[in-house]
Amino acid sequence: MDMDMDELELLEANYQLHEDCTELEPPEPYPEEEDQHPTGSKSPPSTDHQQSTETQINGHKRLRPEDETAEAPGPSDEKRSRIEDEDWLRYSPPHQSDPVVEETSADLVEEKIVSRYASEIDGDFIPVTAPGLGDRVYAKISRVEMEERPQRLHGTGQSQSGGLISEPIDVLLQRLEQEAFTRALQASSRGQSDVILPETPVVHERLWVDKYAPNSFTELLSDEQTNREVLLWLKQWDSCVFGSEIRSTSDEVLSALKRHSSITQHQKLSESKFPRSNRGSRWNNEKIKHFNGMNHENTNSKSVQELSNNSRSTGPPEQKILLLCGPPGLGKTTLAHVAAKHCGYRVVEVNASDDRSSSTIGAKILDVVQMNSVSADSRPKCLVIDEIDGALGDGKGAVEVILKMVSADKKSDMEKENVNKEQTSGKASSKKGRKSASLLRPIICICNDLYAPSLRPLRQIAKVHVFVQPTVNRVVSRLKYICNKEGMKTSSIALTVLAEHTECDIRSCLNTLQFLNKKKEALNAWDIGSQVVGRKDMSRGVFDVWKEIFQKRKPKRQQRTNNSCGIISSEFDSLHSLISHRGDYDLIVDGLHENVLHLPYHDPVMQKTVKCLNSLGVSDLMNKYIMRTQHMSLYAYQPVIAIIVHRLVAQVQRPNIEWPKSYYRYRTMLMEKVDSLKSWYNTIPPSISRHFSIKSFVEDSISLLLHILSPPTLRLASLHLLSEKEKNDLAQLVSTMVSYSITHRRIKADPVTGNLGHQAADVSELSFDPPINGFVNFQGYRSGHHVLASTMKQMLAHEVEKQRILQASIGRSAQLTDGYNKENHASLRLETRRLQSGRVDHLGASAVNNGKSESMSNPSSGVLPNLGTGNTPVSTKLNSSGCMRKPSGGSSSFFDRFRKLGKGSQNTAEAVRKEATSERDSRPLVFKFNEGFTNAVKRPVRVREFLT
Amino acid sequence: MKAEGRIRIEKGKAAGRGRERVHDFPPLLPSEESKMLWVDKYRPKTLDQAMVHQDTAQNLKKLVAEQDCPHLLFYGPSGSGKKTLIIALIRQIFGPSADKVKVENRTWKVDAGSRTIDIELTTLSSTNHIELNPSDAGFQDRYIVQEIIKEMAKNRPIDTKGKKGYKILVLNEVDKLSREAQHSLRRTMEKYSAYCRLILCCNSSSKVTEAIRSRCLNVRINAPTDEQIVKALEFIGKKEGLQLPSGFAAHIAEKSNRSLRRAILSLETCHVQQYPFTSNQIIPSMDWEEYVSEIVSDIMKEQSPKRLYLVRQKLYELLVNCIPPEIILKRLLYELLKKLDAELKHEVCHWAAYYEHRMRLGQKAIFHLEAFVAKFMSIYKAFLIAAFG
């Protein structure tokens, strides 16, 4: 009995081992599976049954596959059958026949290797998680040569007693019961996954789709390569998720793949034992075909993996999100679930039926990626976000949350690196506090349309896998197997037609078959179209639509209908349905417009082109009419236009299709330009800007304005060398620029301005501030505009700035008086005007250095006394009223005094300097008066005093 | 009054979050006129000063003098002086206070059925008149007319000092208004006519509905003739103290496409470029016109889908730079006709009209522009093949 106990414990250990490597009983039940065991997971009584089978196992033997036929498939049976591909199972027969040997071998293993790290084991190994503590160890798989026993494997937990498991069996059994109970509770109460618990006890009633959904990795019908890459990606998380085995990933993946592929060699064996695998033989053919390729792949992936392992010993893969996309019914969701389970994750699914606003999804993701559940099942969770493209508004929320987490993650990675560096340098900083959520668990997103606008950001950061249709053969063989199982009579021809008709959508095929089976009808190959299955109402990607329009189908299948009329009409029908299913005519037409001219159609006198463009024009007219009158029913005529284009230009060659960017680019750029013009108008005094309109400006004014603003007669010389006339011209130019609020400003040189003939070498160069020169800057066109030298521009900019300040202060004083004193108003205005003119002269005068100043100061000195008299009443009045604006009234005189005083002192200083820029610096101060600042002490000060 | 409850004008500072920008510009001092371009400097300030449309100006003056100003619809090509006349008219009515204008950028909240729409609108107003461009709102112009203009029209002028008991609403670019907006405009015109006059301004009266036209006094402003332009240029030359060689002004007028604005700007440009004028001085042309002629030579060189694609890129370039597609088409035709044989001209003109019509009916101007180019290519190529085999 002692031995029996040992045996039993060994089996228990094996049982645990099952759980680890092949997802036996997910606590978050995978829909199909749960459906399959309604009794097993639903109510406590059923656990009795389960327990009995367990005890049966423990008592004398493992459940043999033959038993499956005898009794309703219990969970353990299901496990067995699912892991048929794992080779460890192959040693199960000897178990009952030869327990003693098993025992000895168990000892053998014990003395051999159980290691924390897979890398320390050479040869095959298998991961084992101890039931209690969740520790994960690796057990070597030892091969003992025996007849009918190719392999044997033993896993040990942390054996403390003589047995292989730490706890006695009755405790385990109790726990098992407990687990089943909680699971049932969970399933019934929470219903996290979108499973509808079957009400009917009859298994037969279930959807075939669910019933025959693949449960293990090898059963997947989808493309091998995709499957593998998904699995590989998931495995890359191991080091991050499971922590301890850092280097295990590649090896583990390899071993998984090896196990996976090695099934082919042992196929016969398992075939004889498992009724399910009669389908497997058919698969085998393909697998063998794949096999060589797979090996290559493995080595490749191994090297890649090793590389990445070397570079970055720990952490999740580069791309933390996996995005699976493909048309519906190919098994994306199934793959995600199966792969996640295969790698030891608990799948948490969020799909379109759940609330997907960003807050809830954020909480959910946090829950998944950062928490470890304390409930019965402690496996890490893997989030599967299904139909992420489905709900636009809410789905976006999900995408945003994910993006945020990924970017936060990257940041924290960087930080960590920094921290590491700091630590190495000796500064141990403790600011490692993780504020932002980071991704610690894999997230798999599933979508149908990869190019959905909401997915655009996600596409860039995620690892994208596009599902391709499985071959018809695979689908048909699977369908046939299912039909056989269900006892439905079909022919492979009919199934082939069905598969082609649904474009290899397995789900649709199965549903159809089940429906037919219910009706007791046979599948008829010839009228599948008219039979139950409607053509799949599927919208294809817009690129596909364009391709269909531009590419002539090779007349392959149409041979049956010999008359060309039939071909045309069928082509018409298919295109029509394709386009109308897609909708979005505007985009389609834009795409046609963008690409039609690139097609290599033969068109000697452009007639086809004209017709094409005419029909595009018609579609545009129609579109506008529909929008205006809201006669949406007229949209029905839009597809016809595309078909016209198809008839005209379609070629057999594969077209090179581009996304219609130019129209949208045009739209956005136009908006930009209009906005810039408008904001410019807003800065021009209304008395001028009211005469502007965008149209007239662009049509009539811009070129000439540019000419005026950069006159070729303006010599590049220091100001004092200019003649009187030139100075006047300059002053005129500056004042024009001021009143039209144009200036030169430093901007970063971009290719657009470089086009105009500016020196593109300059990193920053002066350009018009409202970028009005951009309006004549056509692509591939060289305008004959004279471009000022940059020093000239600099000078102009400075003058403009100065003039503006001057004007502002004058304007303020004028405005001030305006409100208060009508009588004063006129006179003061006159004053300020004269003052102004004096100042303009000053501008010229300051440019000239000496000699002139006497003559120049005359008018201004003439102004000054006048100003004083004119101003005093105002300022006194202001003083008495205690107004804040007091100084602004006096500011002009105050300022002017400075100005005048400065004149004399400059003579010596300015004689030295020649350069325009340096001269600018030495010119009398530009005085910016801050209104409301009143505690200035007024006393005469000489500029000389400032300069020393 | 349904509208009363429906419109909420957000006063920027009071509400705290509304965007209202009032640009305060200092009043333009007389001296500052010297800083303006000649176009603006010599713009007639009063109806008496009008240089080109003296008769119209006199009629308008009489109209105002009789204290009876109906709704007015000014129409005519751009650069002919509509806006100048309107401003002079307003000044005639309200006196110099009409010169004190401010620009206001305000966001209006309009209830449109189930939702509220924010419409940003720039207005230019003095105490007695408001100027706005309702077609700025694009397809939402209906709300501007229905709500905002109505609201403006409803309010009596507060300024009782003014002699006139009405205020004036100037609407620019009425022809760009959608049909719905125009329809909603006509009731406003009648209902509030007691204290509000509308002055509408547009390029083509054909795009203003019959109903509106019949409610207005239509004033056609022709493009100035070459003689008038020459006269205006000479006037400016005299004022600026310039010496215009004989024939020079005529030369400019000829190149100006009968747009006074362009003519005066050209004169100033010439002055800037080379002052003592010579009669054969080069008058700078508009860049976009040069570009169009480049396109035309492209078209004439080769007729193929590839070339058409190249032309498309260039057309896009023009469109991006805010040049209206109608003008592009017109110019394109003009340039093409210059290079064509007489027998093709008629046909090409026909197709240009055809495609311009479609362009107005449709939305995406590029389709129709391109279709015209394609059509031309097709015609021209067929012609070449027929002629040269």
PDB file of N, CA and C in Angstrom, chain A residues 586 590 593 598 604-606 614 618 620-621 624 663 670 673 686 690-691 695-696 698-700 703 707 711 713 732 735-736 739-740 774 776 779 781 785 807, chain B residues 25 34-35 37 40 43 83 87 131 203 259 261-262 269 272-273 286-288 290-291 294 309 312 317 319 321 327 355 358 361 363-364 368 370 378 381:
ATOM      1  N   ASP A 586     -16.981  58.092 -50.861  1.00  0.00           N
ATOM      2  CA  ASP A 586     -16.118  59.251 -51.008  1.00  0.00           C
ATOM      3  C   ASP A 586     -14.659  58.829 -51.055  1.00  0.00           C
ATOM      4  N   ASP A 590     -12.043  58.948 -54.155  1.00  0.00           N
ATOM      5  CA  ASP A 590     -10.756  59.617 -54.010  1.00  0.00           C
ATOM      6  C   ASP A 590      -9.607  58.698 -54.403  1.00  0.00           C
ATOM      7  N   HIS A 593      -9.429  58.397 -58.074  1.00  0.00           N
ATOM      8  CA  HIS A 593      -8.861  59.593 -58.670  1.00  0.00           C
ATOM      9  C   HIS A 593      -7.348  59.621 -58.498  1.00  0.00           C
ATOM     10  N   HIS A 598      -2.096  56.365 -62.932  1.00  0.00           N
ATOM     11  CA  HIS A 598      -0.878  55.554 -62.903  1.00  0.00           C
ATOM     12  C   HIS A 598      -1.047  54.226 -63.614  1.00  0.00           C
ATOM     13  N   PRO A 604      -4.629  56.152 -76.540  1.00  0.00           N
ATOM     14  CA  PRO A 604      -3.887  57.034 -77.442  1.00  0.00           C
ATOM     15  C   PRO A 604      -4.420  58.459 -77.476  1.00  0.00           C
ATOM     16  N   VAL A 605      -5.730  58.636 -77.502  1.00  0.00           N
ATOM     17  CA  VAL A 605      -6.226  60.008 -77.574  1.00  0.00           C
ATOM     18  C   VAL A 605      -6.943  60.403 -76.300  1.00  0.00           C
ATOM     19  N   MET A 606      -6.568  59.802 -75.218  1.00  0.00           N
ATOM     20  CA  MET A 606      -7.022  60.223 -73.892  1.00  0.00           C
ATOM     21  C   MET A 606      -8.530  60.074 -73.698  1.00  0.00           C
ATOM     22  N   ASN A 614     -14.669  62.164 -66.164  1.00  0.00           N
ATOM     23  CA  ASN A 614     -16.050  62.622 -66.208  1.00  0.00           C
ATOM     24  C   ASN A 614     -16.908  61.851 -65.222  1.00  0.00           C
ATOM     25  N   VAL A 618     -19.036  63.123 -62.127  1.00  0.00           N
ATOM     26  CA  VAL A 618     -20.454  62.843 -61.876  1.00  0.00           C
ATOM     27  C   VAL A 618     -20.636  62.389 -60.436  1.00  0.00           C
ATOM     28  N   ASP A 620     -18.896  63.169 -57.985  1.00  0.00           N
ATOM     29  CA  ASP A 620     -18.751  64.337 -57.113  1.00  0.00           C
ATOM     30  C   ASP A 620     -20.031  65.170 -57.090  1.00  0.00           C
ATOM     31  N   LEU A 621     -20.583  65.372 -58.265  1.00  0.00           N
ATOM     32  CA  LEU A 621     -21.836  66.116 -58.328  1.00  0.00           C
ATOM     33  C   LEU A 621     -22.914  65.420 -57.514  1.00  0.00           C
ATOM     34  N   LYS A 624     -22.430  65.795 -53.826  1.00  0.00           N
ATOM     35  CA  LYS A 624     -22.831  67.085 -53.279  1.00  0.00           C
ATOM     36  C   LYS A 624     -24.342  67.203 -53.241  1.00  0.00           C
ATOM     37  N   TYR A 663      -5.465  64.705 -51.818  1.00  0.00           N
ATOM     38  CA  TYR A 663      -6.637  65.549 -51.624  1.00  0.00           C
ATOM     39  C   TYR A 663      -6.720  66.028 -50.180  1.00  0.00           C
ATOM     40  N   LEU A 670      -4.726  74.029 -47.337  1.00  0.00           N
ATOM     41  CA  LEU A 670      -5.548  75.179 -47.667  1.00  0.00           C
ATOM     42  C   LEU A 670      -6.070  75.826 -46.391  1.00  0.00           C
ATOM     43  N   LYS A 673      -3.354  77.800 -44.710  1.00  0.00           N
ATOM     44  CA  LYS A 673      -3.029  79.072 -45.345  1.00  0.00           C
ATOM     45  C   LYS A 673      -4.110  80.086 -45.093  1.00  0.00           C
ATOM     46  N   PRO A 686      -8.104  97.928 -38.945  1.00  0.00           N
ATOM     47  CA  PRO A 686      -9.304  97.607 -39.730  1.00  0.00           C
ATOM     48  C   PRO A 686      -9.528  98.551 -40.892  1.00  0.00           C
ATOM     49  N   ARG A 690     -10.179  96.041 -43.923  1.00  0.00           N
ATOM     50  CA  ARG A 690     -11.558  95.846 -44.378  1.00  0.00           C
ATOM     51  C   ARG A 690     -11.624  95.737 -45.892  1.00  0.00           C
ATOM     52  N   HIS A 691     -10.619  96.207 -46.551  1.00  0.00           N
ATOM     53  CA  HIS A 691     -10.646  96.113 -48.014  1.00  0.00           C
ATOM     54  C   HIS A 691     -10.040  94.829 -48.528  1.00  0.00           C
ATOM     55  N   LYS A 695      -9.462  86.227 -51.441  1.00  0.00           N
ATOM     56  CA  LYS A 695      -9.445  85.982 -52.877  1.00  0.00           C
ATOM     57  C   LYS A 695      -8.696  87.102 -53.609  1.00  0.00           C
ATOM     58  N   SER A 696      -9.085  88.309 -53.299  1.00  0.00           N
ATOM     59  CA  SER A 696      -8.470  89.408 -54.049  1.00  0.00           C
ATOM     60  C   SER A 696      -6.999  89.537 -53.695  1.00  0.00           C
ATOM     61  N   VAL A 698      -4.901  87.155 -52.872  1.00  0.00           N
ATOM     62  CA  VAL A 698      -4.093  86.147 -53.550  1.00  0.00           C
ATOM     63  C   VAL A 698      -4.085  86.390 -55.056  1.00  0.00           C
ATOM     64  N   GLU A 699      -5.214  86.851 -55.543  1.00  0.00           N
ATOM     65  CA  GLU A 699      -5.335  86.981 -56.984  1.00  0.00           C
ATOM     66  C   GLU A 699      -4.566  88.203 -57.496  1.00  0.00           C
ATOM     67  N   ASP A 700      -4.700  89.309 -56.788  1.00  0.00           N
ATOM     68  CA  ASP A 700      -4.192  90.559 -57.341  1.00  0.00           C
ATOM     69  C   ASP A 700      -2.972  91.117 -56.624  1.00  0.00           C
ATOM     70  N   SER A 703       1.713  89.138 -55.255  1.00  0.00           N
ATOM     71  CA  SER A 703       2.985  89.218 -55.977  1.00  0.00           C
ATOM     72  C   SER A 703       3.525  90.634 -55.959  1.00  0.00           C
ATOM     73  N   HIS A 707       6.863  92.408 -54.280  1.00  0.00           N
ATOM     74  CA  HIS A 707       7.809  93.265 -55.010  1.00  0.00           C
ATOM     75  C   HIS A 707       8.046  94.563 -54.260  1.00  0.00           C
ATOM     76  N   PRO A 711      12.275  95.884 -52.450  1.00  0.00           N
ATOM     77  CA  PRO A 711      12.675  96.637 -53.636  1.00  0.00           C
ATOM     78  C   PRO A 711      14.138  96.383 -53.991  1.00  0.00           C
ATOM     79  N   THR A 713      16.010  98.364 -55.454  1.00  0.00           N
ATOM     80  CA  THR A 713      16.795  99.593 -55.414  1.00  0.00           C
ATOM     81  C   THR A 713      17.421  99.835 -54.064  1.00  0.00           C
ATOM     82  N   GLN A 732       9.752 104.977 -46.063  1.00  0.00           N
ATOM     83  CA  GLN A 732       8.455 104.621 -46.632  1.00  0.00           C
ATOM     84  C   GLN A 732       8.206 103.115 -46.520  1.00  0.00           C
ATOM     85  N   SER A 735       7.515 102.132 -42.948  1.00  0.00           N
ATOM     86  CA  SER A 735       6.191 102.488 -42.461  1.00  0.00           C
ATOM     87  C   SER A 735       5.117 101.647 -43.140  1.00  0.00           C
ATOM     88  N   THR A 736       5.339 101.291 -44.368  1.00  0.00           N
ATOM     89  CA  THR A 736       4.384 100.392 -45.023  1.00  0.00           C
ATOM     90  C   THR A 736       4.334  99.057 -44.301  1.00  0.00           C
ATOM     91  N   SER A 739       2.379  99.448 -41.116  1.00  0.00           N
ATOM     92  CA  SER A 739       0.931  99.562 -41.167  1.00  0.00           C
ATOM     93  C   SER A 739       0.282  98.298 -41.725  1.00  0.00           C
ATOM     94  N   TYR A 740       1.023  97.505 -42.421  1.00  0.00           N
ATOM     95  CA  TYR A 740       0.457  96.222 -42.846  1.00  0.00           C
ATOM     96  C   TYR A 740       0.905  95.089 -41.935  1.00  0.00           C
ATOM     97  N   GLY A 774       5.016  82.580 -48.933  1.00  0.00           N
ATOM     98  CA  GLY A 774       4.611  81.207 -49.223  1.00  0.00           C
ATOM     99  C   GLY A 774       3.526  81.126 -50.276  1.00  0.00           C
ATOM    100  N   VAL A 776       3.327  82.544 -53.134  1.00  0.00           N
ATOM    101  CA  VAL A 776       3.736  82.492 -54.540  1.00  0.00           C
ATOM    102  C   VAL A 776       4.756  81.386 -54.735  1.00  0.00           C
ATOM    103  N   GLN A 779       5.302  74.820 -56.323  1.00  0.00           N
ATOM    104  CA  GLN A 779       6.276  73.757 -56.491  1.00  0.00           C
ATOM    105  C   GLN A 779       6.846  73.805 -57.910  1.00  0.00           C
ATOM    106  N   TYR A 781       8.482  76.111 -59.296  1.00  0.00           N
ATOM    107  CA  TYR A 781       8.351  77.413 -59.956  1.00  0.00           C
ATOM    108  C   TYR A 781       9.320  78.370 -59.290  1.00  0.00           C
ATOM    109  N   HIS A 785      11.093  87.126 -57.835  1.00  0.00           N
ATOM    110  CA  HIS A 785      11.122  88.151 -56.798  1.00  0.00           C
ATOM    111  C   HIS A 785      12.530  88.413 -56.322  1.00  0.00           C
ATOM    112  N   GLN A 807       4.679 104.145 -32.551  1.00  0.00           N
ATOM    113  CA  GLN A 807       3.295 104.350 -32.910  1.00  0.00           C
ATOM    114  C   GLN A 807       2.376 104.013 -31.756  1.00  0.00           C
TER     115      GLN A 807
ATOM    116  N   PHE B  25      -7.324  99.141 -32.156  1.00  0.00           N
ATOM    117  CA  PHE B  25      -6.300  99.808 -32.928  1.00  0.00           C
ATOM    118  C   PHE B  25      -6.401 101.293 -32.660  1.00  0.00           C
ATOM    119  N   SER B  34       0.475 108.252 -45.145  1.00  0.00           N
ATOM    120  CA  SER B  34       1.666 108.193 -45.972  1.00  0.00           C
ATOM    121  C   SER B  34       2.311 106.811 -45.893  1.00  0.00           C
ATOM    122  N   LYS B  35       1.917 106.057 -44.885  1.00  0.00           N
ATOM    123  CA  LYS B  35       2.563 104.759 -44.711  1.00  0.00           C
ATOM    124  C   LYS B  35       1.837 103.658 -45.444  1.00  0.00           C
ATOM    125  N   LEU B  37       0.033 101.614 -48.598  1.00  0.00           N
ATOM    126  CA  LEU B  37       0.239 101.416 -50.030  1.00  0.00           C
ATOM    127  C   LEU B  37      -0.672 102.384 -50.768  1.00  0.00           C
ATOM    128  N   ASP B  40      -4.432 101.855 -50.856  1.00  0.00           N
ATOM    129  CA  ASP B  40      -5.257 102.261 -49.736  1.00  0.00           C
ATOM    130  C   ASP B  40      -5.188 103.770 -49.502  1.00  0.00           C
ATOM    131  N   ARG B  43      -7.543 105.627 -51.879  1.00  0.00           N
ATOM    132  CA  ARG B  43      -8.912 105.129 -51.951  1.00  0.00           C
ATOM    133  C   ARG B  43      -9.840 106.298 -51.657  1.00  0.00           C
ATOM    134  N   LYS B  83     -16.401  97.692 -52.570  1.00  0.00           N
ATOM    135  CA  LYS B  83     -16.184  97.905 -51.146  1.00  0.00           C
ATOM    136  C   LYS B  83     -15.894  99.376 -50.859  1.00  0.00           C
ATOM    137  N   ILE B  87     -18.102 101.736 -48.348  1.00  0.00           N
ATOM    138  CA  ILE B  87     -17.562 102.431 -47.184  1.00  0.00           C
ATOM    139  C   ILE B  87     -17.784 103.931 -47.305  1.00  0.00           C
ATOM    140  N   GLU B 131     -20.059  95.008 -40.203  1.00  0.00           N
ATOM    141  CA  GLU B 131     -19.648  94.375 -41.447  1.00  0.00           C
ATOM    142  C   GLU B 131     -19.287  92.936 -41.123  1.00  0.00           C
ATOM    143  N   ASN B 203     -19.832  89.114 -56.047  1.00  0.00           N
ATOM    144  CA  ASN B 203     -19.230  89.194 -57.365  1.00  0.00           C
ATOM    145  C   ASN B 203     -20.229  88.952 -58.464  1.00  0.00           C
ATOM    146  N   SER B 259      -8.483  95.563 -63.357  1.00  0.00           N
ATOM    147  CA  SER B 259      -8.634  95.644 -61.913  1.00  0.00           C
ATOM    148  C   SER B 259      -7.849  96.850 -61.424  1.00  0.00           C
ATOM    149  N   ARG B 261      -7.228  97.767 -58.487  1.00  0.00           N
ATOM    150  CA  ARG B 261      -6.323  97.419 -57.403  1.00  0.00           C
ATOM    151  C   ARG B 261      -4.983  96.963 -57.959  1.00  0.00           C
ATOM    152  N   ARG B 262      -5.096  96.106 -58.924  1.00  0.00           N
ATOM    153  CA  ARG B 262      -3.851  95.586 -59.484  1.00  0.00           C
ATOM    154  C   ARG B 262      -3.076  96.681 -60.202  1.00  0.00           C
ATOM    155  N   THR B 269       4.706  99.163 -57.575  1.00  0.00           N
ATOM    156  CA  THR B 269       5.804  98.224 -57.749  1.00  0.00           C
ATOM    157  C   THR B 269       6.827  98.766 -58.736  1.00  0.00           C
ATOM    158  N   VAL B 272       8.828 101.383 -57.192  1.00  0.00           N
ATOM    159  CA  VAL B 272       9.836 100.863 -56.258  1.00  0.00           C
ATOM    160  C   VAL B 272      11.006 100.268 -57.017  1.00  0.00           C
ATOM    161  N   GLN B 273      10.687  99.642 -58.139  1.00  0.00           N
ATOM    162  CA  GLN B 273      11.752  98.920 -58.825  1.00  0.00           C
ATOM    163  C   GLN B 273      12.664  99.846 -59.636  1.00  0.00           C
ATOM    164  N   MET B 286       1.656  88.606 -62.169  1.00  0.00           N
ATOM    165  CA  MET B 286       1.304  87.813 -61.004  1.00  0.00           C
ATOM    166  C   MET B 286       1.951  86.433 -61.113  1.00  0.00           C
ATOM    167  N   ASP B 287       2.411  85.968 -59.968  1.00  0.00           N
ATOM    168  CA  ASP B 287       3.124  84.696 -59.993  1.00  0.00           C
ATOM    169  C   ASP B 287       2.231  83.540 -60.404  1.00  0.00           C
ATOM    170  N   TRP B 288       1.005  83.582 -59.906  1.00  0.00           N
ATOM    171  CA  TRP B 288       0.158  82.427 -60.198  1.00  0.00           C
ATOM    172  C   TRP B 288      -0.180  82.381 -61.674  1.00  0.00           C
ATOM    173  N   GLU B 290       1.836  83.288 -64.021  1.00  0.00           N
ATOM    174  CA  GLU B 290       3.020  82.683 -64.639  1.00  0.00           C
ATOM    175  C   GLU B 290       2.970  81.168 -64.498  1.00  0.00           C
ATOM    176  N   TYR B 291       2.568  80.769 -63.324  1.00  0.00           N
ATOM    177  CA  TYR B 291       2.528  79.336 -63.058  1.00  0.00           C
ATOM    178  C   TYR B 291       1.512  78.648 -63.954  1.00  0.00           C
ATOM    179  N   GLU B 294       2.909  78.171 -67.225  1.00  0.00           N
ATOM    180  CA  GLU B 294       3.809  77.014 -67.212  1.00  0.00           C
ATOM    181  C   GLU B 294       3.025  75.718 -67.391  1.00  0.00           C
ATOM    182  N   TYR B 309      -1.056  63.690 -64.823  1.00  0.00           N
ATOM    183  CA  TYR B 309      -0.761  63.548 -63.398  1.00  0.00           C
ATOM    184  C   TYR B 309       0.138  64.690 -62.930  1.00  0.00           C
ATOM    185  N   ARG B 312      -1.844  67.678 -62.580  1.00  0.00           N
ATOM    186  CA  ARG B 312      -2.654  67.627 -61.370  1.00  0.00           C
ATOM    187  C   ARG B 312      -1.878  68.154 -60.170  1.00  0.00           C
ATOM    188  N   GLU B 317      -1.078  72.614 -56.361  1.00  0.00           N
ATOM    189  CA  GLU B 317      -0.235  73.684 -55.823  1.00  0.00           C
ATOM    190  C   GLU B 317      -0.982  75.006 -55.828  1.00  0.00           C
ATOM    191  N   LEU B 319      -4.233  75.469 -55.994  1.00  0.00           N
ATOM    192  CA  LEU B 319      -5.394  75.434 -55.120  1.00  0.00           C
ATOM    193  C   LEU B 319      -4.988  75.601 -53.662  1.00  0.00           C
ATOM    194  N   ASN B 321      -2.685  77.279 -52.526  1.00  0.00           N
ATOM    195  CA  ASN B 321      -2.383  78.664 -52.221  1.00  0.00           C
ATOM    196  C   ASN B 321      -3.594  79.570 -52.382  1.00  0.00           C
ATOM    197  N   ILE B 327     -11.041  80.817 -61.090  1.00  0.00           N
ATOM    198  CA  ILE B 327     -10.062  81.713 -61.692  1.00  0.00           C
ATOM    199  C   ILE B 327      -8.973  80.913 -62.392  1.00  0.00           C
ATOM    200  N   TYR B 355     -17.209  72.412 -67.981  1.00  0.00           N
ATOM    201  CA  TYR B 355     -16.580  71.942 -66.749  1.00  0.00           C
ATOM    202  C   TYR B 355     -16.656  72.969 -65.634  1.00  0.00           C
ATOM    203  N   ARG B 358     -19.924  72.320 -64.050  1.00  0.00           N
ATOM    204  CA  ARG B 358     -19.869  71.142 -63.178  1.00  0.00           C
ATOM    205  C   ARG B 358     -19.098  71.447 -61.906  1.00  0.00           C
ATOM    206  N   LEU B 361     -21.282  72.987 -59.494  1.00  0.00           N
ATOM    207  CA  LEU B 361     -22.259  72.056 -58.924  1.00  0.00           C
ATOM    208  C   LEU B 361     -21.614  71.102 -57.940  1.00  0.00           C
ATOM    209  N   GLN B 363     -18.189  69.532 -55.571  1.00  0.00           N
ATOM    210  CA  GLN B 363     -17.431  69.951 -54.402  1.00  0.00           C
ATOM    211  C   GLN B 363     -15.934  69.971 -54.668  1.00  0.00           C
ATOM    212  N   LYS B 364     -15.489  68.892 -55.299  1.00  0.00           N
ATOM    213  CA  LYS B 364     -14.048  68.740 -55.435  1.00  0.00           C
ATOM    214  C   LYS B 364     -13.611  69.353 -56.754  1.00  0.00           C
ATOM    215  N   HIS B 368     -12.837  68.393 -61.577  1.00  0.00           N
ATOM    216  CA  HIS B 368     -13.368  69.030 -62.783  1.00  0.00           C
ATOM    217  C   HIS B 368     -12.287  69.784 -63.537  1.00  0.00           C
ATOM    218  N   GLU B 370      -9.265  68.919 -63.621  1.00  0.00           N
ATOM    219  CA  GLU B 370      -8.473  67.894 -64.271  1.00  0.00           C
ATOM    220  C   GLU B 370      -9.219  67.307 -65.458  1.00  0.00           C
ATOM    221  N   SER B 378      -7.338  65.505 -74.946  1.00  0.00           N
ATOM    222  CA  SER B 378      -7.951  64.581 -75.895  1.00  0.00           C
ATOM    223  C   SER B 378      -8.261  65.288 -77.224  1.00  0.00           C
ATOM    224  N   LYS B 381      -5.025  66.295 -78.990  1.00  0.00           N
ATOM    225  CA  LYS B 381      -4.277  65.188 -79.566  1.00  0.00           C
ATOM    226  C   LYS B 381      -4.961  64.671 -80.821  1.00  0.00           C
TER     227      LYS B 381
END
